Short mmCIF file of C-alpha atoms and ligand atoms in Angstrom, two decimals:
data_model
loop_
_atom_site.label_atom_id
_atom_site.label_comp_id
_atom_site.label_asym_id
_atom_site.label_seq_id
_atom_site.Cartn_x
_atom_site.Cartn_y
_atom_site.Cartn_z
CA MET F 692 -2.84 1.24 -3.88
CA LEU F 693 -2.88 -2.79 -5.62
CA GLY F 694 -0.08 -4.09 -6.76
CA LYS F 695 2.79 -6.90 -5.92
CA GLN F 696 5.13 -6.65 -3.63
CA GLY F 697 7.96 -5.51 -4.62
CA ALA F 698 6.29 -3.03 -7.25
CA GLY F 699 6.33 -0.35 -5.33
CA LYS F 700 3.75 0.53 -3.40
CA GLY F 701 5.60 1.78 -0.10
CA THR F 702 7.12 3.91 -2.18
CA GLN F 703 4.41 5.14 -4.79
CA CYS F 704 2.63 5.68 -1.66
CA VAL F 705 4.35 7.84 -0.19
CA ARG F 706 5.29 10.04 -3.10
CA LEU F 707 0.77 10.99 -3.49
CA SER F 708 0.81 11.65 0.35
CA HIS F 709 3.38 14.18 0.01
CA HIS F 710 1.98 15.17 -3.57
CA TYR F 711 -1.03 15.96 -2.92
CA VAL F 712 -1.63 15.92 0.65
CA ILE F 713 -2.99 13.33 1.93
CA PRO F 714 -2.38 10.66 4.36
CA HIS F 715 -0.81 6.98 3.82
CA ILE F 716 -2.85 4.30 5.90
CA SER F 717 -0.39 1.53 5.32
CA THR F 718 -1.75 -1.82 7.38
CA GLY F 719 1.77 -2.77 7.29
CA ASP F 720 3.36 -0.08 8.36
CA MET F 721 0.79 0.57 11.11
CA LEU F 722 0.54 -3.47 12.39
CA ARG F 723 4.43 -2.91 12.34
CA ALA F 724 4.36 0.88 14.70
CA ALA F 725 2.26 -1.86 16.59
CA LEU F 726 4.37 -4.30 17.40
CA LYS F 727 7.06 -2.16 17.99
CA ALA F 728 4.66 -0.17 20.45
CA GLY F 729 4.69 -3.82 22.45
CA ARG F 730 0.51 -3.50 21.75
CA SER F 731 -1.14 -7.29 21.93
CA LEU F 732 -2.72 -7.51 19.13
CA GLY F 733 -3.32 -10.89 19.95
CA ASN F 734 -1.64 -14.82 19.19
CA LYS F 735 1.04 -15.36 17.55
CA VAL F 736 0.23 -11.86 15.08
CA GLY F 737 3.90 -11.04 14.91
CA ASP F 738 4.73 -14.70 13.89
CA ALA F 739 2.36 -14.33 11.14
CA ILE F 740 3.43 -11.44 9.12
CA ALA F 741 7.71 -11.89 10.02
CA SER F 742 6.44 -15.32 7.98
CA GLY F 743 4.52 -13.62 5.11
CA GLU F 744 1.22 -15.36 6.05
CA LEU F 745 -2.66 -12.52 6.31
CA LEU F 746 -3.98 -11.91 9.28
CA ALA F 747 -7.74 -12.37 9.83
CA ASP F 748 -10.10 -10.28 7.60
CA GLU F 749 -11.05 -8.62 11.48
CA LEU F 750 -8.40 -7.70 12.66
CA VAL F 751 -7.22 -5.37 9.79
CA VAL F 752 -10.33 -3.95 9.42
CA SER F 753 -11.46 -2.65 13.15
CA MET F 754 -8.05 -1.54 12.33
CA VAL F 755 -8.77 0.78 8.81
CA ALA F 756 -12.32 1.56 10.23
CA GLU F 757 -10.30 3.47 13.32
CA ARG F 758 -7.87 5.59 11.51
CA LEU F 759 -10.74 6.45 8.81
CA GLU F 760 -12.70 8.00 12.02
CA GLN F 761 -9.50 10.28 12.33
CA ASP F 762 -10.38 13.47 11.40
CA ASP F 763 -7.27 14.07 8.61
CA THR F 764 -9.14 11.77 6.21
CA ARG F 765 -11.44 13.37 5.86
CA ARG F 766 -10.44 16.56 4.56
CA ARG F 767 -8.95 15.59 1.49
CA GLY F 768 -9.19 11.99 1.60
CA PHE F 769 -6.07 9.16 1.92
CA VAL F 770 -4.25 6.72 0.00
CA LEU F 771 -4.70 3.10 1.47
CA ASP F 772 -1.48 0.74 1.42
CA GLY F 773 -1.59 -2.75 1.27
CA PHE F 774 -5.13 -2.67 2.21
CA PRO F 775 -7.74 -3.98 0.71
CA ARG F 776 -6.02 -7.56 -0.44
CA THR F 777 -8.68 -9.96 -0.22
CA ILE F 778 -12.35 -9.55 -1.22
CA GLU F 779 -13.84 -9.02 1.90
CA GLN F 780 -11.56 -7.13 2.75
CA ALA F 781 -13.20 -4.57 -0.31
CA LYS F 782 -16.49 -5.66 0.41
CA ALA F 783 -16.48 -4.51 4.07
CA LEU F 784 -14.64 -1.36 3.10
CA ARG F 785 -17.15 0.10 1.23
CA SER F 786 -19.16 -0.36 3.98
CA LEU F 787 -16.73 1.36 5.48
CA LEU F 788 -17.47 4.28 3.63
CA ALA F 789 -21.01 4.03 2.20
CA PRO F 790 -22.39 6.06 0.84
CA ALA F 791 -19.27 7.23 -0.65
CA ASP F 792 -16.56 4.69 -1.93
CA VAL F 793 -12.74 4.21 -3.21
CA ASP F 794 -12.55 6.80 -5.93
CA MET F 795 -10.43 4.28 -7.73
CA ALA F 796 -7.58 1.64 -7.45
CA VAL F 797 -4.33 1.74 -8.37
CA ASN F 798 -2.59 -1.50 -9.86
CA LEU F 799 1.08 -1.01 -10.32
CA THR F 800 2.49 -4.17 -12.57
CA ILE F 801 5.91 -5.89 -12.83
CA PRO F 802 7.24 -8.76 -12.85
CA THR F 803 7.54 -11.63 -10.98
CA ALA F 804 11.52 -11.54 -12.12
CA GLN F 805 12.76 -8.09 -11.05
CA VAL F 806 10.23 -8.43 -7.74
CA LEU F 807 12.71 -10.79 -6.03
CA LYS F 808 15.35 -8.90 -6.85
CA ARG F 809 13.63 -5.14 -5.75
CA LEU F 810 13.17 -7.34 -2.27
CA ALA F 811 16.25 -9.16 -2.13
CA GLY F 812 18.39 -6.27 -1.72
CA ARG F 813 15.58 -3.74 -0.53
CA ARG F 814 15.39 -1.46 3.68
CA VAL F 815 13.07 -0.08 4.57
CA CYS F 816 12.24 3.02 7.80
CA ALA F 817 11.61 1.18 10.65
CA ASP F 818 9.27 4.87 11.28
CA CYS F 819 7.92 6.36 8.29
CA GLY F 820 8.48 3.34 5.71
CA ALA F 821 10.46 4.83 3.07
CA ASN F 822 11.77 2.56 1.08
CA TYR F 823 15.50 2.11 -0.22
CA HIS F 824 17.82 -0.29 -1.44
CA VAL F 825 20.82 -1.53 -1.19
CA THR F 826 22.35 0.12 -4.20
CA ALA F 827 20.42 3.54 -2.99
CA LEU F 828 20.65 3.96 0.57
CA PRO F 829 19.82 6.90 2.48
CA LYS F 830 22.78 9.96 2.56
CA VAL F 831 23.58 9.25 6.42
CA ASP F 832 23.89 5.29 7.37
CA TRP F 833 21.38 3.36 7.92
CA THR F 834 18.86 6.93 9.07
CA CYS F 835 16.20 7.81 7.77
CA ASP F 836 15.99 11.32 4.20
CA VAL F 837 12.83 11.46 4.47
CA CYS F 838 12.72 11.42 8.62
CA GLY F 839 15.88 10.28 10.94
CA GLY F 840 14.03 7.31 11.50
CA GLU F 841 15.71 3.60 10.85
CA VAL F 842 17.21 2.04 7.71
CA VAL F 843 16.37 -1.65 8.82
CA GLN F 844 15.60 -5.18 6.24
CA ARG F 845 11.40 -6.32 6.95
CA GLU F 846 11.98 -9.62 8.27
CA ASP F 847 10.13 -11.01 5.81
CA ASP F 848 12.09 -9.83 3.62
CA THR F 849 13.31 -13.51 3.39
CA GLU F 850 13.29 -15.74 0.33
CA ASP F 851 11.00 -18.25 1.93
CA ALA F 852 8.65 -15.24 3.08
CA ILE F 853 8.55 -13.54 -0.32
CA ARG F 854 7.71 -17.29 -2.44
CA ARG F 855 5.20 -16.96 0.77
CA ARG F 856 3.78 -13.66 0.39
CA LEU F 857 3.89 -13.58 -3.82
CA GLY F 858 1.60 -17.13 -3.84
CA LEU F 859 -1.07 -15.23 -1.22
CA TYR F 860 -1.14 -12.26 -3.48
CA GLU F 861 -2.02 -14.35 -6.35
CA ARG F 862 -4.44 -16.90 -4.72
CA GLU F 863 -6.00 -13.63 -2.22
CA THR F 864 -5.34 -10.20 -3.16
CA ALA F 865 -4.43 -10.36 -7.51
CA PRO F 866 -8.45 -11.67 -7.43
CA LEU F 867 -9.24 -7.53 -6.19
CA ILE F 868 -8.75 -6.61 -9.52
CA ALA F 869 -10.99 -7.57 -10.79
CA TRP F 870 -13.29 -7.03 -8.76
CA TYR F 871 -12.53 -3.56 -8.65
CA GLU F 872 -13.07 -3.82 -11.95
CA GLU F 873 -16.37 -4.50 -11.72
CA HIS F 874 -17.30 -2.12 -8.84
CA SER F 875 -15.63 1.15 -9.02
CA ARG F 876 -12.23 1.87 -11.81
CA VAL F 877 -9.51 0.47 -11.65
CA MET F 878 -6.27 2.37 -13.28
CA SER F 879 -3.63 -0.15 -14.61
CA ILE F 880 -0.01 1.49 -14.08
CA SER F 881 3.17 -0.16 -15.25
CA GLY F 882 5.90 0.05 -11.58
CA VAL F 883 9.41 -0.77 -14.03
CA GLY F 884 11.23 2.35 -14.65
CA SER F 885 12.56 4.23 -11.51
CA GLN F 886 10.75 6.22 -9.03
CA ASP F 887 10.17 9.14 -10.59
CA THR F 888 9.10 8.03 -13.25
CA VAL F 889 6.65 5.25 -12.38
CA GLY F 890 5.68 8.42 -9.53
CA ALA F 891 4.50 11.24 -13.33
CA ARG F 892 2.91 8.37 -14.49
CA VAL F 893 0.88 7.65 -11.51
CA ILE F 894 0.63 11.05 -10.63
CA ARG F 895 -0.51 11.43 -13.79
CA ALA F 896 -2.70 9.01 -14.54
CA VAL F 897 -4.91 10.58 -11.41
CA ASP F 898 -4.94 13.91 -11.77
CA SER F 899 -6.67 12.37 -15.35
CA TYR F 900 -9.23 11.34 -13.52
CA LEU F 901 -9.34 14.00 -11.23
CA ARG F 902 -10.27 16.57 -14.05
CA ARG F 903 -12.74 14.35 -15.61
CA ARG F 904 -14.71 13.36 -11.73
CA ASP F 905 -14.53 17.49 -10.79
CA ARG F 906 -15.66 18.84 -14.34
CA SER F 907 -18.89 15.53 -14.19
CA VAL F 908 -19.60 17.67 -11.03
CA ARG F 909 -19.19 20.76 -12.51
CA LYS F 910 -22.07 20.10 -14.95
P1 LIG D 2040 2.96 -4.80 3.94
O1 LIG D 2040 4.03 -3.92 4.93
O2 LIG D 2040 1.51 -3.81 3.25
O3 LIG D 2040 3.98 -6.34 2.80
O4 LIG D 2040 2.62 -6.35 5.11
C1 LIG D 2040 3.01 -6.73 6.29
C2 LIG D 2040 2.46 -7.60 6.10
O5 LIG D 2040 1.28 -7.49 7.16
C3 LIG D 2040 1.88 -8.97 5.45
O6 LIG D 2040 2.57 -9.69 4.78
C4 LIG D 2040 0.88 -9.51 6.29
O7 LIG D 2040 0.88 -10.61 7.62
C5 LIG D 2040 -0.45 -8.39 7.37
N1 LIG D 2040 -0.97 -7.23 6.61
C6 LIG D 2040 -0.52 -6.20 5.82
N2 LIG D 2040 -1.83 -5.33 5.48
C7 LIG D 2040 -2.52 -6.49 5.73
C8 LIG D 2040 -4.15 -7.10 4.90
N3 LIG D 2040 -4.09 -6.16 4.56
N4 LIG D 2040 -5.26 -8.17 5.40
C9 LIG D 2040 -3.34 -8.66 6.06
N5 LIG D 2040 -2.68 -9.30 6.16
C10 LIG D 2040 -2.46 -7.54 6.78
#
């Protein structure tokens, strides 16, 4: 799932993972969980995440490589969230999956003005990554509706860090869309609208791809 910060990638990836019963692999969630558990990730990784910088490709790629070794990724597929974020990472992912490849890249689009509004009010579950907003908090005080975890504001959802992350997105991640257009297939889907509306759009697009793929396999 590609798209700038605040496009709704996390929310839509959680929905896809429930809908298709596939693991949701989010590098951001994995990194935050590792930091919370006190695992050593090397110098200054915590600071880099809090200030919204990208981590070294090798670190993130090795983490994803280890995750993709687990059996649950081999049954019905998986959805990747926040990875790849650079062309180097996309190339590394390609080698990890070879001779197979990702089925598709979904590009969730949203105007930057809306992103700022969404991120400033965003709250997330520290355990499962489910997304909330100050205007739509969980039913019970700061307790995640999905898993019961604690709902918090992310350290990197400050104005400075948001600006840095959007800059990095334009420089490092946006070129991935052209890369995937060349090497795989990209479906651009508008991320504007309610979670349900956008979710229905994404699932319709994925289903239509799966139908086409299954028809061509049967032929
Ligand atoms: P996210 O939750 O996807 O926004 O990720 C939070 C932070 O984790 C990012 O701002 C980066 O500091 C780091 N991070 C997550 N995924 C990657 C990645 N694929 N490459 C480099 N850094 C990453």
